[in-house]
mmCIF file of C-alpha atoms and ligand atoms in Angstrom:
data_model
loop_
_atom_site.group_PDB
_atom_site.id
_atom_site.type_symbol
_atom_site.label_atom_id
_atom_site.label_comp_id
_atom_site.label_asym_id
_atom_site.label_seq_id
_atom_site.Cartn_x
_atom_site.Cartn_y
_atom_site.Cartn_z
ATOM 1 C CA MET A 1 80.262 -83.226 -11.284
ATOM 2 C CA VAL A 2 78.667 -79.872 -10.792
ATOM 3 C CA ILE A 3 80.720 -77.176 -9.131
ATOM 4 C CA ASP A 4 78.013 -76.079 -6.420
ATOM 5 C CA LEU A 5 78.850 -72.530 -5.285
ATOM 6 C CA TYR A 6 74.966 -71.792 -4.789
ATOM 7 C CA SER A 7 75.235 -71.614 -1.177
ATOM 8 C CA ASP A 8 77.236 -73.158 1.981
ATOM 9 C CA THR A 9 73.927 -74.906 2.556
ATOM 10 C CA GLN A 10 74.744 -77.471 -0.339
ATOM 11 C CA THR A 11 77.067 -79.429 1.741
ATOM 12 C CA ARG A 12 76.614 -83.202 2.260
ATOM 13 C CA PRO A 13 77.314 -84.637 5.621
ATOM 14 C CA THR A 14 80.875 -86.167 5.528
ATOM 15 C CA PRO A 15 81.317 -89.822 6.394
ATOM 16 C CA GLY A 16 82.777 -88.870 9.817
ATOM 17 C CA MET A 17 79.664 -86.791 10.522
ATOM 18 C CA ARG A 18 77.300 -89.516 9.393
ATOM 19 C CA ARG A 19 79.191 -92.001 11.776
ATOM 20 C CA ALA A 20 78.790 -89.499 14.640
ATOM 21 C CA MET A 21 75.030 -89.328 13.745
ATOM 22 C CA ALA A 22 74.563 -93.024 13.536
ATOM 23 C CA GLU A 23 76.312 -93.502 16.863
ATOM 24 C CA ALA A 24 74.625 -90.628 18.698
ATOM 25 C CA GLU A 25 73.228 -91.249 21.998
ATOM 26 C CA VAL A 26 69.368 -90.077 21.935
ATOM 27 C CA GLY A 27 66.521 -89.510 24.190
ATOM 28 C CA ASP A 28 63.192 -87.393 23.971
ATOM 29 C CA GLU A 29 64.455 -84.010 23.221
ATOM 30 C CA GLN A 30 61.099 -82.034 24.077
ATOM 31 C CA HIS A 31 61.325 -83.580 27.621
ATOM 32 C CA GLY A 32 64.821 -82.416 28.081
ATOM 33 C CA ASP A 33 66.093 -86.288 27.790
ATOM 34 C CA ASP A 34 68.238 -86.291 24.823
ATOM 35 C CA PRO A 35 71.954 -86.165 26.119
ATOM 36 C CA SER A 36 73.281 -85.264 22.943
ATOM 37 C CA VAL A 37 71.020 -82.208 22.367
ATOM 38 C CA ASN A 38 71.885 -81.176 26.050
ATOM 39 C CA ARG A 39 75.437 -81.350 25.334
ATOM 40 C CA LEU A 40 75.332 -79.455 22.041
ATOM 41 C CA CYS A 41 73.224 -76.597 23.767
ATOM 42 C CA GLU A 42 75.532 -76.588 26.849
ATOM 43 C CA ARG A 43 78.429 -76.232 24.645
ATOM 44 C CA ILE A 44 77.140 -73.358 22.461
ATOM 45 C CA ALA A 45 75.774 -71.620 25.487
ATOM 46 C CA ALA A 46 79.259 -71.659 27.045
ATOM 47 C CA MET A 47 80.774 -70.558 23.893
ATOM 48 C CA MET A 48 78.618 -67.632 23.713
ATOM 49 C CA GLY A 49 78.888 -66.827 27.202
ATOM 50 C CA LYS A 50 74.944 -67.085 27.650
ATOM 51 C CA GLU A 51 73.141 -69.100 30.328
ATOM 52 C CA ALA A 52 71.234 -71.250 28.019
ATOM 53 C CA ALA A 53 70.585 -72.437 24.501
ATOM 54 C CA LEU A 54 68.111 -74.346 22.468
ATOM 55 C CA LEU A 55 68.265 -76.571 19.292
ATOM 56 C CA LEU A 56 65.898 -75.515 16.567
ATOM 57 C CA PRO A 57 65.060 -76.874 13.221
ATOM 58 C CA SER A 58 66.341 -74.049 11.176
ATOM 59 C CA GLY A 59 68.054 -70.509 11.544
ATOM 60 C CA THR A 60 64.895 -68.950 10.244
ATOM 61 C CA MET A 61 62.972 -70.452 13.373
ATOM 62 C CA CYS A 62 65.869 -68.998 15.610
ATOM 63 C CA ASN A 63 64.984 -65.564 14.234
ATOM 64 C CA ASN A 64 61.280 -66.110 14.390
ATOM 65 C CA ILE A 65 61.325 -67.283 18.182
ATOM 66 C CA ALA A 66 63.892 -64.436 19.106
ATOM 67 C CA VAL A 67 61.262 -61.923 17.710
ATOM 68 C CA LEU A 68 58.222 -63.923 19.037
ATOM 69 C CA ALA A 69 59.651 -64.218 22.591
ATOM 70 C CA GLN A 70 60.805 -60.553 22.962
ATOM 71 C CA CYS A 71 58.451 -58.381 21.117
ATOM 72 C CA ARG A 72 54.798 -57.591 21.048
ATOM 73 C CA PRO A 73 52.379 -56.776 18.195
ATOM 74 C CA GLY A 74 53.031 -53.284 17.068
ATOM 75 C CA ASP A 75 56.611 -53.257 18.138
ATOM 76 C CA GLU A 76 59.272 -52.492 15.466
ATOM 77 C CA ILE A 77 62.640 -54.078 14.575
ATOM 78 C CA VAL A 78 65.526 -52.097 13.202
ATOM 79 C CA ALA A 79 67.639 -54.135 10.676
ATOM 80 C CA ASP A 80 69.886 -53.590 7.745
ATOM 81 C CA ALA A 81 67.906 -53.284 4.434
ATOM 82 C CA LEU A 82 69.815 -56.179 3.264
ATOM 83 C CA ALA A 83 69.052 -58.319 6.285
ATOM 84 C CA HIS A 84 67.817 -62.017 5.905
ATOM 85 C CA ILE A 85 65.145 -61.373 8.492
ATOM 86 C CA VAL A 86 63.694 -58.454 6.255
ATOM 87 C CA ASN A 87 64.020 -60.124 2.664
ATOM 88 C CA VAL A 88 64.155 -63.856 2.826
ATOM 89 C CA GLU A 89 61.967 -65.110 5.808
ATOM 90 C CA GLY A 90 58.500 -64.896 4.346
ATOM 91 C CA GLY A 91 57.674 -61.469 6.081
ATOM 92 C CA ALA A 92 57.697 -63.541 9.406
ATOM 93 C CA PRO A 93 58.077 -60.662 11.827
ATOM 94 C CA ALA A 94 55.004 -59.224 10.449
ATOM 95 C CA ALA A 95 53.196 -62.484 9.797
ATOM 96 C CA LEU A 96 53.816 -64.256 12.903
ATOM 97 C CA ALA A 97 54.612 -61.599 15.546
ATOM 98 C CA GLY A 98 52.664 -58.390 14.324
ATOM 99 C CA VAL A 99 56.076 -56.778 14.398
ATOM 100 C CA SER A 100 57.252 -54.140 11.632
ATOM 101 C CA THR A 101 60.580 -53.560 10.457
ATOM 102 C CA ARG A 102 62.422 -50.421 9.934
ATOM 103 C CA THR A 103 65.373 -50.735 7.652
ATOM 104 C CA VAL A 104 68.561 -48.846 7.679
ATOM 105 C CA ALA A 105 70.834 -48.583 4.462
ATOM 106 C CA GLY A 106 74.118 -49.810 5.874
ATOM 107 C CA ASP A 107 77.620 -50.378 4.249
ATOM 108 C CA ASN A 108 77.329 -53.929 2.908
ATOM 109 C CA GLY A 109 74.917 -54.996 5.920
ATOM 110 C CA VAL A 110 76.914 -53.006 8.487
ATOM 111 C CA PHE A 111 75.330 -49.914 9.939
ATOM 112 C CA THR A 112 76.398 -47.293 12.440
ATOM 113 C CA VAL A 113 75.020 -46.062 15.651
ATOM 114 C CA GLU A 114 74.059 -42.820 14.218
ATOM 115 C CA GLN A 115 72.014 -44.707 11.616
ATOM 116 C CA LEU A 116 70.483 -46.865 14.246
ATOM 117 C CA GLU A 117 69.596 -43.740 16.327
ATOM 118 C CA ALA A 118 67.910 -42.019 13.359
ATOM 119 C CA ALA A 119 65.779 -45.344 13.094
ATOM 120 C CA VAL A 120 64.796 -45.532 16.754
ATOM 121 C CA ARG A 121 61.263 -43.873 17.330
ATOM 122 C CA PRO A 122 60.984 -41.292 20.060
ATOM 123 C CA PRO A 123 58.465 -42.649 22.597
ATOM 124 C CA LYS A 124 55.232 -41.477 21.165
ATOM 125 C CA ARG A 125 51.624 -42.835 21.520
ATOM 126 C CA ALA A 126 51.275 -42.615 17.965
ATOM 127 C CA ALA A 127 54.584 -44.345 17.014
ATOM 128 C CA PRO A 128 55.552 -48.038 16.809
ATOM 129 C CA ARG A 129 57.557 -49.062 19.844
ATOM 130 C CA SER A 130 61.185 -49.555 18.721
ATOM 131 C CA ARG A 131 62.052 -52.839 20.475
ATOM 132 C CA MET A 132 64.737 -54.836 18.858
ATOM 133 C CA VAL A 133 67.879 -54.086 16.651
ATOM 134 C CA VAL A 134 69.322 -56.934 14.449
ATOM 135 C CA ILE A 135 72.936 -57.532 13.671
ATOM 136 C CA GLU A 136 73.783 -60.227 11.045
ATOM 137 C CA GLN A 137 77.087 -61.704 11.361
ATOM 138 C CA THR A 138 78.203 -62.140 8.745
ATOM 139 C CA SER A 139 75.891 -60.057 6.406
ATOM 140 C CA ASN A 140 74.857 -62.565 3.831
ATOM 141 C CA HIS A 141 73.719 -60.156 1.340
ATOM 142 C CA GLY A 142 76.524 -57.722 2.452
ATOM 143 C CA MET A 143 78.894 -60.199 0.542
ATOM 144 C CA GLY A 144 79.773 -61.827 3.836
ATOM 145 C CA ARG A 145 81.077 -58.745 5.427
ATOM 146 C CA VAL A 146 82.099 -59.178 8.875
ATOM 147 C CA TRP A 147 80.823 -56.819 11.587
ATOM 148 C CA PRO A 148 83.997 -55.513 13.326
ATOM 149 C CA LEU A 149 84.062 -55.990 17.179
ATOM 150 C CA GLU A 150 83.800 -52.227 17.783
ATOM 151 C CA ALA A 151 80.648 -51.814 15.724
ATOM 152 C CA VAL A 152 78.853 -54.561 17.571
ATOM 153 C CA ALA A 153 79.921 -53.163 20.882
ATOM 154 C CA ALA A 154 78.675 -49.628 19.624
ATOM 155 C CA ILE A 155 75.367 -51.056 18.678
ATOM 156 C CA GLY A 156 75.136 -53.170 21.830
ATOM 157 C CA ALA A 157 75.567 -50.082 24.046
ATOM 158 C CA ALA A 158 73.223 -47.950 21.936
ATOM 159 C CA ALA A 159 70.792 -50.775 22.341
ATOM 160 C CA VAL A 160 70.817 -50.640 26.024
ATOM 161 C CA HIS A 161 70.864 -46.831 26.044
ATOM 162 C CA HIS A 162 67.582 -46.920 24.035
ATOM 163 C CA GLY A 163 65.966 -49.771 25.900
ATOM 164 C CA LEU A 164 66.222 -52.201 22.909
ATOM 165 C CA VAL A 165 66.821 -55.868 22.600
ATOM 166 C CA ALA A 166 70.054 -56.654 20.621
ATOM 167 C CA HIS A 167 69.755 -59.784 18.662
ATOM 168 C CA MET A 168 72.314 -61.240 16.638
ATOM 169 C CA ASP A 169 71.622 -63.293 13.495
ATOM 170 C CA GLY A 170 74.691 -65.483 13.756
ATOM 171 C CA ALA A 171 74.080 -67.741 10.828
ATOM 172 C CA ARG A 172 77.736 -67.508 10.022
ATOM 173 C CA LEU A 173 79.067 -65.974 13.384
ATOM 174 C CA LEU A 174 81.854 -68.716 13.310
ATOM 175 C CA ASN A 175 82.832 -67.323 9.850
ATOM 176 C CA ALA A 176 83.073 -64.000 11.445
ATOM 177 C CA CYS A 177 85.154 -65.376 14.372
ATOM 178 C CA VAL A 178 87.737 -67.251 12.143
ATOM 179 C CA ALA A 179 88.049 -64.505 9.721
ATOM 180 C CA SER A 180 88.583 -61.803 12.264
ATOM 181 C CA GLY A 181 90.205 -63.829 15.272
ATOM 182 C CA VAL A 182 87.662 -62.531 17.699
ATOM 183 C CA GLY A 183 85.919 -65.152 19.766
ATOM 184 C CA ALA A 184 82.211 -65.979 19.733
ATOM 185 C CA GLN A 185 81.815 -64.762 23.165
ATOM 186 C CA ALA A 186 83.591 -61.404 22.581
ATOM 187 C CA PHE A 187 80.928 -60.671 20.142
ATOM 188 C CA ALA A 188 77.998 -62.068 21.740
ATOM 189 C CA GLN A 189 78.556 -60.285 24.909
ATOM 190 C CA HIS A 190 77.034 -57.254 23.202
ATOM 191 C CA VAL A 191 73.802 -58.717 22.407
ATOM 192 C CA ASP A 192 70.850 -60.196 24.329
ATOM 193 C CA THR A 193 70.278 -63.152 22.014
ATOM 194 C CA VAL A 194 72.289 -64.848 19.438
ATOM 195 C CA TRP A 195 72.211 -67.884 17.343
ATOM 196 C CA LEU A 196 74.402 -69.782 14.734
ATOM 197 C CA ASP A 197 73.407 -72.018 12.063
ATOM 198 C CA LEU A 198 74.475 -75.714 11.880
ATOM 199 C CA SER A 199 73.580 -76.171 8.254
ATOM 200 C CA LYS A 200 75.802 -73.382 6.758
ATOM 201 C CA GLY A 201 79.386 -73.477 6.844
ATOM 202 C CA LEU A 202 79.436 -76.018 9.711
ATOM 203 C CA GLY A 203 78.187 -78.701 7.010
ATOM 204 C CA CYS A 204 75.329 -80.059 9.156
ATOM 205 C CA PRO A 205 72.082 -81.340 7.443
ATOM 206 C CA ILE A 206 69.860 -79.376 9.578
ATOM 207 C CA GLY A 207 69.455 -77.070 12.707
ATOM 208 C CA GLY A 208 70.308 -73.852 14.371
ATOM 209 C CA VAL A 209 70.900 -73.127 18.156
ATOM 210 C CA LEU A 210 69.764 -70.192 19.771
ATOM 211 C CA ALA A 211 71.292 -68.664 22.991
ATOM 212 C CA GLY A 212 70.350 -66.047 25.594
ATOM 213 C CA SER A 213 69.417 -65.612 29.302
ATOM 214 C CA ALA A 214 67.659 -68.671 31.196
ATOM 215 C CA ALA A 215 64.469 -66.729 31.274
ATOM 216 C CA PHE A 216 64.668 -65.901 27.546
ATOM 217 C CA ILE A 217 65.352 -69.694 26.620
ATOM 218 C CA GLU A 218 62.454 -70.679 29.008
ATOM 219 C CA GLU A 219 60.050 -68.345 26.773
ATOM 220 C CA ALA A 220 61.797 -69.389 23.590
ATOM 221 C CA TRP A 221 61.005 -73.138 24.526
ATOM 222 C CA ARG A 222 57.204 -72.200 24.974
ATOM 223 C CA TRP A 223 57.324 -70.838 21.466
ATOM 224 C CA LYS A 224 59.307 -73.815 20.046
ATOM 225 C CA GLN A 225 56.752 -76.135 21.420
ATOM 226 C CA ARG A 226 53.738 -73.869 19.852
ATOM 227 C CA LEU A 227 55.389 -73.639 16.538
ATOM 228 C CA GLY A 228 56.085 -77.307 16.113
ATOM 229 C CA GLY A 229 59.794 -76.861 16.628
ATOM 230 C CA ALA A 230 60.018 -79.325 19.488
ATOM 231 C CA MET A 231 61.451 -82.756 18.494
ATOM 232 C CA ARG A 232 61.960 -86.279 19.831
ATOM 233 C CA GLN A 233 65.430 -88.070 19.315
ATOM 234 C CA ALA A 234 67.017 -84.879 17.965
ATOM 235 C CA GLY A 235 70.393 -86.234 19.110
ATOM 236 C CA VAL A 236 70.926 -87.547 15.695
ATOM 237 C CA ILE A 237 70.958 -83.871 14.731
ATOM 238 C CA ALA A 238 72.830 -82.560 17.541
ATOM 239 C CA ALA A 239 75.510 -85.300 17.059
ATOM 240 C CA ALA A 240 76.246 -83.594 13.643
ATOM 241 C CA GLY A 241 76.591 -80.177 15.247
ATOM 242 C CA LEU A 242 79.035 -81.614 17.999
ATOM 243 C CA TYR A 243 80.998 -83.222 15.333
ATOM 244 C CA ALA A 244 81.075 -79.934 13.278
ATOM 245 C CA LEU A 245 82.229 -78.002 16.315
ATOM 246 C CA ASP A 246 85.227 -80.311 16.651
ATOM 247 C CA HIS A 247 86.073 -80.778 13.047
ATOM 248 C CA HIS A 248 84.757 -78.066 10.807
ATOM 249 C CA VAL A 249 85.417 -74.508 12.590
ATOM 250 C CA GLU A 250 89.097 -73.942 11.885
ATOM 251 C CA ARG A 251 88.622 -75.205 8.311
ATOM 252 C CA LEU A 252 86.196 -72.207 7.575
ATOM 253 C CA ALA A 253 89.736 -70.273 6.902
ATOM 254 C CA ASP A 254 89.973 -72.497 3.873
ATOM 255 C CA ASP A 255 86.603 -71.563 2.520
ATOM 256 C CA HIS A 256 87.638 -67.823 2.978
ATOM 257 C CA ALA A 257 90.805 -68.297 1.093
ATOM 258 C CA ALA A 258 88.993 -69.981 -1.532
ATOM 259 C CA ALA A 259 86.458 -67.055 -1.809
ATOM 260 C CA ARG A 260 89.321 -64.744 -2.153
ATOM 261 C CA ALA A 261 90.847 -66.756 -4.767
ATOM 262 C CA PHE A 262 87.463 -66.765 -6.611
ATOM 263 C CA ALA A 263 87.243 -62.870 -6.506
ATOM 264 C CA ASP A 264 90.784 -62.340 -7.342
ATOM 265 C CA GLY A 265 90.243 -64.581 -10.439
ATOM 266 C CA ILE A 266 87.147 -63.005 -11.646
ATOM 267 C CA ARG A 267 88.223 -59.321 -10.854
ATOM 268 C CA PRO A 268 89.926 -58.837 -14.193
ATOM 269 C CA ALA A 269 86.968 -60.415 -16.329
ATOM 270 C CA PRO A 270 85.580 -57.690 -18.716
ATOM 271 C CA GLY A 271 82.176 -56.263 -17.584
ATOM 272 C CA VAL A 272 82.424 -58.026 -14.113
ATOM 273 C CA ARG A 273 82.388 -56.013 -10.979
ATOM 274 C CA LEU A 274 82.680 -57.060 -7.544
ATOM 275 C CA ALA A 275 80.083 -55.665 -5.106
ATOM 276 C CA ARG A 276 82.789 -55.090 -2.546
ATOM 277 C CA ASP A 277 86.424 -55.000 -3.177
ATOM 278 C CA ALA A 278 87.456 -56.927 0.079
ATOM 279 C CA VAL A 279 86.338 -60.512 0.544
ATOM 280 C CA ASP A 280 85.966 -60.892 4.503
ATOM 281 C CA SER A 281 84.617 -64.431 4.537
ATOM 282 C CA ASN A 282 82.879 -67.048 2.192
ATOM 283 C CA ILE A 283 80.723 -65.033 0.003
ATOM 284 C CA VAL A 284 81.259 -63.426 -3.245
ATOM 285 C CA ILE A 285 78.665 -61.031 -4.871
ATOM 286 C CA PHE A 286 79.483 -59.769 -8.469
ATOM 287 C CA ASP A 287 77.776 -57.526 -10.956
ATOM 288 C CA VAL A 288 77.582 -58.784 -14.527
ATOM 289 C CA ALA A 289 75.444 -55.702 -15.925
ATOM 290 C CA GLY A 290 78.841 -54.664 -17.729
ATOM 291 C CA THR A 291 78.811 -57.931 -19.728
ATOM 292 C CA LYS A 292 75.381 -57.087 -21.364
ATOM 293 C CA LEU A 293 73.968 -60.291 -19.836
ATOM 294 C CA ASP A 294 71.490 -60.221 -17.087
ATOM 295 C CA ALA A 295 72.092 -62.272 -13.910
ATOM 296 C CA GLU A 296 69.566 -65.181 -15.226
ATOM 297 C CA ALA A 297 71.324 -65.386 -18.347
ATOM 298 C CA PHE A 298 74.825 -65.521 -16.766
ATOM 299 C CA VAL A 299 73.714 -68.021 -14.430
ATOM 300 C CA ALA A 300 72.402 -70.252 -17.281
ATOM 301 C CA GLY A 301 75.843 -69.844 -18.970
ATOM 302 C CA LEU A 302 77.605 -70.899 -16.017
ATOM 303 C CA ALA A 303 75.224 -73.796 -15.542
ATOM 304 C CA LYS A 304 76.177 -75.104 -18.925
ATOM 305 C CA ARG A 305 79.831 -74.982 -17.937
ATOM 306 C CA GLY A 306 78.993 -77.114 -14.952
ATOM 307 C CA VAL A 307 79.102 -74.297 -12.402
ATOM 308 C CA ARG A 308 76.120 -73.426 -10.252
ATOM 309 C CA VAL A 309 75.687 -69.997 -8.504
ATOM 310 C CA GLY A 310 72.640 -68.015 -7.630
ATOM 311 C CA ALA A 311 71.160 -64.583 -9.068
ATOM 312 C CA VAL A 312 70.691 -62.282 -6.156
ATOM 313 C CA SER A 313 69.226 -59.375 -8.291
ATOM 314 C CA ALA A 314 68.683 -58.686 -12.035
ATOM 315 C CA THR A 315 72.402 -58.044 -12.475
ATOM 316 C CA ARG A 316 74.075 -59.544 -9.320
ATOM 317 C CA LEU A 317 75.180 -63.079 -8.787
ATOM 318 C CA ARG A 318 76.490 -64.723 -5.555
ATOM 319 C CA ALA A 319 78.831 -67.546 -5.043
ATOM 320 C CA VAL A 320 79.538 -69.061 -1.651
ATOM 321 C CA THR A 321 82.473 -71.411 -0.851
ATOM 322 C CA HIS A 322 82.113 -74.247 1.524
ATOM 323 C CA LEU A 323 83.269 -77.607 2.612
ATOM 324 C CA ASP A 324 82.382 -79.415 -0.581
ATOM 325 C CA VAL A 325 84.326 -76.955 -2.955
ATOM 326 C CA THR A 326 87.915 -77.753 -3.780
ATOM 327 C CA PRO A 327 90.522 -75.244 -4.759
ATOM 328 C CA ALA A 328 90.674 -76.849 -8.315
ATOM 329 C CA GLN A 329 86.975 -76.348 -8.551
ATOM 330 C CA VAL A 330 87.277 -72.674 -7.701
ATOM 331 C CA GLU A 331 89.896 -72.315 -10.556
ATOM 332 C CA ALA A 332 87.483 -74.072 -12.904
ATOM 333 C CA ALA A 333 84.610 -71.648 -11.675
ATOM 334 C CA VAL A 334 86.968 -68.683 -12.456
ATOM 335 C CA ARG A 335 87.680 -69.943 -15.967
ATOM 336 C CA ALA A 336 83.920 -70.282 -16.570
ATOM 337 C CA VAL A 337 83.103 -66.827 -15.453
ATOM 338 C CA CYS A 338 86.097 -65.256 -17.388
ATOM 339 C CA ASP A 339 85.283 -67.252 -20.540
ATOM 340 C CA ILE A 340 81.516 -66.198 -20.571
ATOM 341 C CA ALA A 341 82.588 -62.496 -19.849
ATOM 342 C CA ALA A 342 85.233 -62.691 -22.641
ATOM 343 C CA GLN A 343 82.803 -64.132 -25.311
ATOM 344 C CA GLN A 344 80.301 -61.308 -24.488
ATOM 345 C CA GLY A 345 83.307 -58.767 -25.071
ATOM 346 C CA ARG A 346 83.896 -60.128 -28.661
HETATM 347 C C1 PLP V 1 70.660 -68.986 6.001
HETATM 348 C C2 PLP V 1 70.382 -67.720 6.955
HETATM 349 C C3 PLP V 1 69.125 -67.624 7.923
HETATM 350 C C4 PLP V 1 67.996 -68.739 7.867
HETATM 351 O O1 PLP V 1 68.717 -69.809 8.227
HETATM 352 P P1 PLP V 1 67.799 -71.310 7.785
HETATM 353 O O2 PLP V 1 68.720 -72.393 8.537
HETATM 354 O O3 PLP V 1 68.145 -71.277 6.104
HETATM 355 O O4 PLP V 1 66.680 -71.216 8.194
HETATM 356 C C5 PLP V 1 69.051 -66.515 8.510
HETATM 357 N N1 PLP V 1 69.943 -65.617 8.504
HETATM 358 C C6 PLP V 1 71.016 -65.570 7.726
HETATM 359 C C7 PLP V 1 71.963 -64.314 7.677
HETATM 360 C C8 PLP V 1 71.290 -66.762 6.745
HETATM 361 O O5 PLP V 1 72.131 -66.751 5.918
#
């Protein structure tokens, strides 16, 4: 069996989750008549301390709609240079909303108020209008780094001061909560809009839930309808989300322990260098330039040994732990990395 560390999106629904999906009470979601969807949205809105929430087919659509509902063409978003919304969403802010992005070079995805303020445009007719700041919790390409609560609070306060909307891409917000012991609401109180992905560490097959004020969610519904994100008997999906909130949140700590074990295991491998020494959550990024193999060759070597990881640059690989990775598999993956690195050294 392949040891799949490619992403935490690679999980299969567990038997318990499949049962919950099969038995879900359903209705017409786009008319507000699906009781399971309504329960999930109410639960996540309450968890975030927001007035309302809505279910969307993907996290990407959560980001898209947050931008579309809150920005006008010609507006500008400030985000970290590593951010998902900047790099891996097909240029959606520009393509769909006519919005430009201004990037900040943070520390593994976490930037400071000073960096934000340097990126905010002074109000000038000739300049784009700075409109939104995006906090990615945790930072995917920042090796799963957790934004500390004080950093989120500081950015939130600066956003208010500069008249910006603060948006949290909380694809892995619950990983941040479990890793830091800080509640979702404590983080979310500092932003206007926030979402979490059901299909990452929570182990669901599909979906994201976006939360904010009632007025925002009303406008978001219009965009959901417009983009074709309105569904029918989506309770089948929501039931997986409800099941995951009951059974798959606390166990994220296991994924974090597994990621630490993986990082500790590969640290001594010759020519391998971790992108960041600390492992905050479930993502490990490591550079293999010192082994004289490029990332693709290293990925191919691992694949031959039954381990799947992704290349995130010419020299960097990303390994992500999740529900379907056992501690024994992590040990085997460590051996595979060390083995390849040692062979290169000979
Ligand atoms: C995965 C991810 C997304 C997009 O979510 P999808 O459900 O894959 O569309 C957005 N932001 C971050 C940080 C992610 O990791």
